[in-house]
């Protein structure tokens, strides 16, 4: 924001998207006003509403710039980082800019302009949940808070994966990743992407949707920090760091995460063989079952949960796969074989139409099977190989865990 525009906004006073704060120091290293708890509430209130701008170094009563001394700028920015990281959950993404303004005497002083985008999540600050209303923050009542959580996760009108991601544009997408979705003679490229829900409208601006970020950017974690797979292989049967053989995080576009995780399993599982009548391999796991489990975890996980990455753990006797989120709609663990109710319709549709399978041995043409037979394949293929039926469990109604048991070596 240029200084002239900022001055004009300050002259008009605080409103639903502008908050002014004078900074008071004690000595050179301690900020005593405003209180960090109160400022955390103001910042979170912007994020929980439609975003806004906080200007540090302006008296909100006189609407004049008081400024921030150059020697105290580093202290103030460190103090501000502590607020957005430690007093707001999940941590808040902000942008800061130093701008010079004239003070009451006409001298140029420096203020800090803090831009807070509308967030994909609901943020709790030091004193609770707040939302910006007019020129002040308002504490959210339980019913309003529940409705806001619903709107920003499994929204009734706009599904979470279709919502726009603030501060993104088509320029953030990778051209090669976009190419698979574009068809000649089907009109304007932006309109094609909008029809597929890879582009969205946010406050009158075109931006990438959640699905667009997940599928069309090289690093979705730049905008969705939990959108990755954590994979670990152990030599024993316990989650023991001392027995760790291999560990990797896969954070590329979703299809790449799938194949990276699939290759991780293939490289780390044991494949003994018998050679009496020609070589016959006996893998620990059915790769078809592993593939189906990974596809389901990636496509059906809840991307609105902060901190909820997919976890893939391989042990000597089993493979465990954790997918964030409760089961969607009215589905239960018991009804998973009979029902097909995708949480993320856009991801399911695009995986079933635009992503050919690279390995013909997996029994399908595209990554997603529209018939909803994935659970049946996981159960049947795994039990055929190991003699034990996989376990599918909900953990605290927050995470789905599937356990696939390894084939026993005594079958060799």
Coordinates of C-alpha atoms in Angstrom, one line a residue:
X1 CA 0.0 0.0 0.0
X2 CA 1.5 3.4 -1.0
X3 CA 1.8 6.2 1.6
X4 CA -0.8 8.4 0.0
X5 CA -3.5 5.7 0.0
X6 CA -2.6 4.8 3.5
X7 CA -2.9 8.4 4.7
X8 CA -6.3 8.7 3.1
X9 CA -7.5 5.5 4.9
X10 CA -6.1 6.6 8.2
X11 CA -7.9 10.0 7.9
X12 CA -11.2 8.2 7.6
X13 CA -10.6 6.3 10.8
X14 CA -11.0 2.6 11.7
X15 CA -13.5 0.5 10.0
X16 CA -14.2 -3.2 9.4
X17 CA -10.9 -3.7 7.6
X18 CA -8.6 -1.1 9.4
X19 CA -7.2 -1.1 12.9
X20 CA -4.7 1.5 14.2
X21 CA -2.4 1.0 17.2
X22 CA 0.1 3.3 18.8
X23 CA 3.2 1.5 20.1
X24 CA 4.7 2.3 23.5
X25 CA 8.1 1.0 24.5
X26 CA 9.7 0.7 27.9
X27 CA 13.4 1.2 27.2
X28 CA 14.6 -0.1 23.9
X29 CA 13.7 -3.7 24.1
X30 CA 10.2 -4.0 25.7
X31 CA 6.8 -3.2 24.1
X32 CA 4.3 -2.3 26.8
X33 CA 1.3 -1.2 24.7
X34 CA -0.7 -2.6 23.1
X35 CA -1.0 -5.8 25.2
X36 CA 0.0 -8.8 23.1
X37 CA -3.2 -10.7 24.1
X38 CA -5.4 -8.0 22.9
X39 CA -3.5 -7.6 19.7
X40 CA -3.7 -11.3 19.1
X41 CA -7.5 -11.0 19.4
X42 CA -7.6 -8.1 16.8
X43 CA -5.4 -10.0 14.3
X44 CA -7.4 -13.2 14.6
X45 CA -10.7 -11.3 14.3
X46 CA -9.6 -10.0 10.9
X47 CA -8.6 -13.5 9.8
X48 CA -11.9 -15.0 11.0
X49 CA -13.8 -12.3 9.0
X50 CA -12.8 -11.0 5.6
X51 CA -9.2 -10.0 6.3
X52 CA -7.9 -6.5 7.1
X53 CA -5.0 -4.2 7.8
X54 CA -3.4 -3.3 11.1
X55 CA -1.2 -0.2 11.2
X56 CA 1.4 -0.1 14.0
X57 CA 2.6 3.4 14.9
X58 CA -0.6 5.4 14.5
X59 CA -2.6 6.9 17.4
X60 CA -6.2 5.6 16.9
X61 CA -7.7 8.7 18.7
X62 CA -5.9 11.5 17.0
X63 CA -5.4 9.6 13.7
X64 CA -1.8 10.8 13.5
X65 CA 1.4 8.9 12.9
X66 CA 3.6 8.6 15.9
X67 CA 6.0 6.2 14.2
X68 CA 8.5 3.5 15.3
X69 CA 12.1 4.4 15.9
X70 CA 14.5 2.6 13.6
X71 CA 16.5 1.2 16.6
X72 CA 13.3 -0.4 17.9
X73 CA 12.0 -1.8 14.7
X74 CA 13.7 -5.2 15.1
X75 CA 12.3 -5.6 18.6
X76 CA 8.8 -4.8 17.4
X77 CA 8.9 -7.3 14.5
X78 CA 10.2 -10.0 16.8
X79 CA 7.4 -9.2 19.3
X80 CA 4.8 -9.3 16.4
X81 CA 6.1 -12.7 15.2
X82 CA 5.7 -14.1 18.7
X83 CA 2.1 -13.0 18.8
X84 CA 1.0 -14.6 15.5
X85 CA 3.0 -17.8 16.2
X86 CA 2.5 -18.3 19.9
X87 CA -0.8 -16.6 20.9
X88 CA -2.9 -17.6 17.9
X89 CA -3.9 -21.2 17.0
X90 CA -3.4 -22.2 14.3
X91 CA -0.6 -19.7 13.7
X92 CA -1.6 -16.7 11.6
X93 CA 0.0 -15.9 8.2
X94 CA 0.6 -12.1 7.8
X95 CA 2.4 -9.7 5.5
X96 CA 4.3 -6.7 6.8
X97 CA 5.4 -3.6 5.0
X98 CA 7.4 -0.5 6.3
X99 CA 5.8 2.8 5.1
X100 CA 6.9 6.3 5.8
X101 CA 4.2 8.8 6.9
X102 CA 4.3 12.5 8.1
X103 CA 3.7 12.9 11.8
X104 CA 1.9 15.9 13.4
X105 CA 5.0 18.1 12.9
X106 CA 5.3 17.1 9.3
X107 CA 8.4 14.9 9.9
X108 CA 8.6 11.5 8.2
X109 CA 8.3 8.6 10.5
X110 CA 8.0 4.8 9.9
X111 CA 5.0 2.7 10.5
X112 CA 4.4 -1.0 10.0
X113 CA 1.5 -2.0 7.8
X114 CA 0.3 -5.6 8.7
X115 CA -1.9 -7.2 6.1
X116 CA -4.1 -10.1 7.4
X117 CA -5.8 -12.2 4.7
X118 CA -9.1 -13.9 5.1
X119 CA -8.1 -17.3 6.5
X120 CA -9.1 -20.8 5.5
X121 CA -9.2 -21.8 9.2
X122 CA -10.8 -20.4 12.3
X123 CA -8.2 -18.9 14.6
X124 CA -8.4 -18.9 18.4
X125 CA -6.5 -16.1 20.0
X126 CA -5.5 -15.4 23.6
X127 CA -9.0 -14.6 24.9
X128 CA -11.1 -16.9 22.7
X129 CA -12.6 -16.7 19.2
X130 CA -13.3 -13.3 17.7
X131 CA -14.5 -11.8 14.4
X132 CA -14.3 -8.3 13.1
X133 CA -17.6 -6.4 13.0
X134 CA -17.6 -2.8 11.9
X135 CA -14.7 -1.1 13.7
X136 CA -14.1 -3.5 16.5
X137 CA -13.8 -7.2 17.4
X138 CA -16.7 -9.3 18.7
X139 CA -16.4 -12.5 20.6
X140 CA -18.1 -15.4 18.8
X141 CA -21.0 -17.1 20.5
X142 CA -21.1 -20.9 20.4
X143 CA -23.8 -21.1 17.7
X144 CA -22.0 -18.5 15.4
X145 CA -18.7 -20.2 16.0
X146 CA -20.2 -23.6 15.0
X147 CA -21.6 -22.1 11.9
X148 CA -18.3 -20.4 11.0
X149 CA -16.4 -23.7 11.4
X150 CA -18.9 -25.4 9.1
X151 CA -18.6 -22.6 6.5
X152 CA -14.9 -22.9 6.4
X153 CA -14.5 -26.6 6.4
X154 CA -17.3 -28.8 5.1
X155 CA -19.3 -25.8 3.8
X156 CA -22.9 -26.3 2.8
X157 CA -22.8 -24.0 -0.2
X158 CA -19.2 -24.1 -1.3
X159 CA -17.2 -27.2 -0.4
X160 CA -13.9 -26.7 1.2
X161 CA -11.9 -27.8 -1.8
X162 CA -13.7 -25.3 -4.0
X163 CA -13.0 -22.3 -1.8
X164 CA -10.5 -19.7 -3.0
X165 CA -7.1 -19.4 -1.4
X166 CA -6.2 -15.8 -0.6
X167 CA -3.1 -14.2 -2.2
X168 CA -2.9 -16.8 -5.0
X169 CA -3.4 -16.4 -8.7
X170 CA -3.1 -18.5 -11.9
X171 CA 0.6 -17.4 -11.9
X172 CA 1.2 -19.6 -8.9
X173 CA 0.2 -22.7 -10.8
X174 CA 2.8 -24.8 -12.7
X175 CA 2.1 -24.7 -16.4
X176 CA 2.9 -28.4 -16.9
X177 CA 0.5 -29.4 -14.1
X178 CA -2.2 -27.2 -15.6
X179 CA -1.8 -28.7 -19.0
X180 CA -3.4 -32.0 -18.2
X181 CA -6.7 -30.2 -17.5
X182 CA -6.9 -28.1 -20.6
X183 CA -8.5 -29.2 -23.8
X184 CA -8.3 -27.6 -27.2
X185 CA -11.4 -26.2 -28.8
X186 CA -13.1 -26.1 -25.3
X187 CA -12.9 -22.3 -24.9
X188 CA -11.0 -19.9 -22.7
X189 CA -8.5 -21.7 -20.5
X190 CA -9.5 -19.8 -17.4
X191 CA -13.1 -20.8 -18.0
X192 CA -12.1 -24.4 -18.4
X193 CA -10.3 -24.3 -15.0
X194 CA -13.2 -22.5 -13.4
X195 CA -15.6 -25.3 -14.6
X196 CA -13.3 -27.8 -13.0
X197 CA -13.3 -25.8 -9.8
X198 CA -9.5 -25.3 -9.9
X199 CA -10.0 -21.5 -10.0
X200 CA -12.3 -19.6 -7.7
X201 CA -13.6 -16.1 -7.0
X202 CA -12.6 -14.5 -3.7
X203 CA -13.8 -11.0 -3.0
X204 CA -14.1 -10.3 -6.7
X205 CA -10.7 -11.6 -7.6
X206 CA -9.8 -14.8 -9.5
X207 CA -7.6 -17.1 -7.4
X208 CA -6.6 -20.7 -7.1
X209 CA -9.1 -22.9 -5.2
X210 CA -8.0 -25.4 -2.5
X211 CA -8.2 -28.1 -5.2
X212 CA -6.2 -25.9 -7.6
X213 CA -3.4 -25.5 -5.0
X214 CA -3.4 -29.2 -4.2
X215 CA -3.2 -30.3 -7.8
X216 CA -1.6 -27.5 -9.8
X217 CA 1.2 -26.1 -7.7
X218 CA 4.6 -27.6 -7.1
X219 CA 4.4 -27.0 -3.3
X220 CA 0.9 -27.1 -1.9
X221 CA 2.4 -26.8 1.6
X222 CA 3.2 -23.1 0.8
X223 CA -0.5 -22.4 1.3
X224 CA -1.7 -25.5 3.1
X225 CA 1.1 -26.5 5.5
X226 CA -0.5 -29.8 6.4
X227 CA -1.1 -31.1 2.9
X228 CA 1.7 -33.7 2.8
X229 CA 2.5 -37.3 3.6
X230 CA 4.9 -38.3 6.3
X231 CA 6.4 -41.7 5.6
X232 CA 8.6 -43.7 8.1
X233 CA 9.9 -47.3 7.9
X234 CA 11.0 -49.1 11.0
X235 CA 13.0 -52.3 11.4
X236 CA 10.9 -53.5 14.3
X237 CA 7.3 -53.5 15.4
X238 CA 7.3 -50.3 17.5
X239 CA 7.4 -46.6 16.8
X240 CA 10.9 -46.3 18.0
X241 CA 13.3 -43.7 16.5
X242 CA 16.2 -46.0 17.2
X243 CA 14.7 -48.6 14.8
X244 CA 14.0 -46.1 12.0
X245 CA 15.3 -47.3 8.6
X246 CA 14.0 -44.6 6.3
X247 CA 11.9 -41.4 6.6
X248 CA 10.6 -38.9 4.0
X249 CA 8.1 -36.2 3.6
X250 CA 6.2 -36.0 0.3
X251 CA 4.9 -32.5 -0.3
X252 CA 4.4 -32.1 -4.1
X253 CA 1.1 -32.0 -6.0
X254 CA -1.2 -34.8 -4.9
X255 CA -0.6 -37.2 -7.7
X256 CA 3.1 -36.9 -7.1
X257 CA 2.6 -37.5 -3.4
X258 CA 0.7 -40.7 -4.2
X259 CA 3.4 -42.1 -6.4
X260 CA 6.2 -41.1 -4.1
X261 CA 4.5 -42.8 -1.1
X262 CA 3.7 -45.9 -3.3
X263 CA 7.4 -46.1 -4.3
X264 CA 8.4 -45.6 -0.6
X265 CA 6.4 -48.8 0.3
X266 CA 7.7 -50.7 -2.7
X267 CA 11.3 -49.9 -1.9
X268 CA 11.1 -50.5 1.9
X269 CA 9.0 -53.7 1.9
X270 CA 10.6 -57.1 1.8
X271 CA 10.2 -59.3 -1.3
X272 CA 11.7 -62.7 -0.6
X273 CA 11.7 -65.3 -3.4
X274 CA 11.8 -69.0 -4.1
X275 CA 13.8 -70.3 -7.1
X276 CA 13.2 -74.1 -7.2
X277 CA 10.9 -73.8 -10.3
X278 CA 11.9 -70.4 -11.5
X279 CA 11.9 -67.2 -9.4
X280 CA 8.6 -66.5 -7.6
X281 CA 8.4 -63.3 -5.5
X282 CA 6.5 -63.2 -2.2
X283 CA 6.0 -59.5 -1.3
X284 CA 5.0 -58.4 2.2
X285 CA 2.1 -56.4 0.9
X286 CA -0.3 -56.4 -2.1
X287 CA 0.7 -53.4 -4.1
X288 CA -2.9 -53.1 -5.4
X289 CA -4.1 -52.9 -1.8
X290 CA -1.4 -50.3 -0.8
X291 CA -2.2 -48.3 -3.9
X292 CA -6.0 -48.2 -3.1
X293 CA -5.3 -47.3 0.5
X294 CA -3.1 -44.4 -0.5
X295 CA -5.6 -43.1 -3.1
X296 CA -8.4 -43.2 -0.5
X297 CA -6.2 -41.4 2.1
X298 CA -5.3 -38.6 -0.3
X299 CA -8.6 -38.1 -1.9
X300 CA -10.9 -38.5 1.1
X301 CA -8.8 -36.8 3.9
X302 CA -10.1 -33.6 5.5
X303 CA -7.8 -30.8 4.3
X304 CA -9.4 -28.3 6.6
X305 CA -7.8 -29.8 9.7
X306 CA -4.7 -27.8 10.7
X307 CA -1.7 -30.0 11.4
X308 CA -3.4 -33.1 10.1
X309 CA -0.9 -34.6 7.6
X310 CA -1.3 -38.2 6.3
X311 CA 1.1 -40.6 8.1
X312 CA 2.4 -43.7 6.6
X313 CA 4.3 -46.0 9.0
X314 CA 5.9 -49.3 8.0
X315 CA 6.8 -51.9 10.6
X316 CA 8.3 -55.4 10.4
X317 CA 4.8 -57.0 10.7
X318 CA 2.4 -54.3 9.4
X319 CA 1.7 -51.1 7.5
X320 CA -0.3 -48.3 9.2
X321 CA -1.9 -45.4 7.2
X322 CA -3.5 -42.5 9.1
X323 CA -5.8 -40.1 7.3
X324 CA -7.0 -36.9 9.0
X325 CA -10.7 -36.3 9.5
X326 CA -13.9 -38.1 10.6
X327 CA -15.8 -40.1 8.0
X328 CA -18.0 -37.9 5.9
X329 CA -21.8 -37.6 6.0
X330 CA -23.4 -40.6 7.7
X331 CA -20.7 -43.1 6.8
X332 CA -19.4 -45.5 9.4
X333 CA -16.4 -47.9 9.4
X334 CA -19.0 -50.7 9.2
X335 CA -20.7 -49.2 6.1
X336 CA -17.6 -48.3 4.2
X337 CA -17.8 -51.3 1.9
X338 CA -21.4 -50.7 1.0
X339 CA -21.3 -46.9 0.7
X340 CA -19.3 -44.5 -1.5
X341 CA -19.6 -40.9 -0.2
X342 CA -16.6 -38.9 -1.2
X343 CA -15.6 -36.0 1.1
X344 CA -13.8 -34.2 -1.8
X345 CA -16.0 -34.5 -4.9
X346 CA -13.7 -32.3 -7.0
X347 CA -10.6 -34.4 -6.2
X348 CA -12.5 -37.6 -6.7
X349 CA -13.8 -36.5 -10.1
X350 CA -10.5 -35.2 -11.4
X351 CA -8.5 -38.3 -10.2
X352 CA -11.0 -40.5 -12.1
X353 CA -10.8 -38.6 -15.4
X354 CA -7.4 -36.8 -15.7
X355 CA -4.8 -39.1 -14.0
X356 CA -3.9 -42.3 -15.9
X357 CA -2.3 -45.0 -13.9
X358 CA 1.4 -45.5 -14.8
X359 CA 1.5 -49.2 -13.7
X360 CA -0.8 -51.6 -15.6
X361 CA -0.5 -54.1 -12.9
X362 CA -2.7 -52.1 -10.6
X363 CA -5.9 -53.2 -12.3
X364 CA -7.3 -49.8 -13.4
X365 CA -6.9 -47.1 -16.0
X366 CA -7.2 -44.0 -13.8
X367 CA -6.1 -43.2 -10.2
X368 CA -9.7 -43.2 -8.9
X369 CA -12.2 -45.9 -9.5
X370 CA -15.7 -44.4 -9.9
X371 CA -17.3 -47.7 -8.9
X372 CA -16.2 -47.2 -5.3
X373 CA -14.5 -50.6 -5.1
X374 CA -11.4 -49.5 -3.4
X375 CA -12.2 -50.8 0.1
X376 CA -13.2 -54.2 -1.3
X377 CA -9.8 -54.4 -3.1
X378 CA -7.9 -53.4 0.1
X379 CA -9.6 -56.0 2.2
X380 CA -9.6 -58.9 -0.3
X381 CA -6.0 -58.4 -1.6
X382 CA -4.5 -58.0 1.8
X383 CA -6.3 -60.9 3.4
X384 CA -5.3 -63.1 0.4
X385 CA -1.6 -62.4 0.9
X386 CA -1.3 -62.3 4.7
X387 CA -4.2 -64.4 5.8
X388 CA -5.4 -61.5 8.1
X389 CA -8.1 -59.0 7.3
X390 CA -7.0 -55.4 7.5
X391 CA -8.2 -53.3 10.5
X392 CA -10.0 -50.0 9.8
X393 CA -10.5 -47.8 12.9
X394 CA -11.6 -44.3 13.8
X395 CA -9.4 -42.6 16.4
X396 CA -11.2 -40.1 18.6
X397 CA -13.5 -39.3 15.6
X398 CA -10.6 -37.3 14.2
X399 CA -8.4 -39.7 12.2
X400 CA -9.0 -42.9 10.2
X401 CA -6.3 -45.6 10.6
X402 CA -6.0 -48.6 8.3
X403 CA -3.6 -51.4 9.3
X404 CA -2.5 -53.8 6.6
X405 CA -0.7 -56.9 8.0
X406 CA 2.5 -58.2 6.3
X407 CA 2.6 -61.6 4.7
X408 CA 4.4 -64.2 7.0
X409 CA 7.8 -65.4 5.9
X410 CA 6.9 -69.0 6.8
X411 CA 4.8 -69.1 3.6
X412 CA 8.1 -69.3 1.7

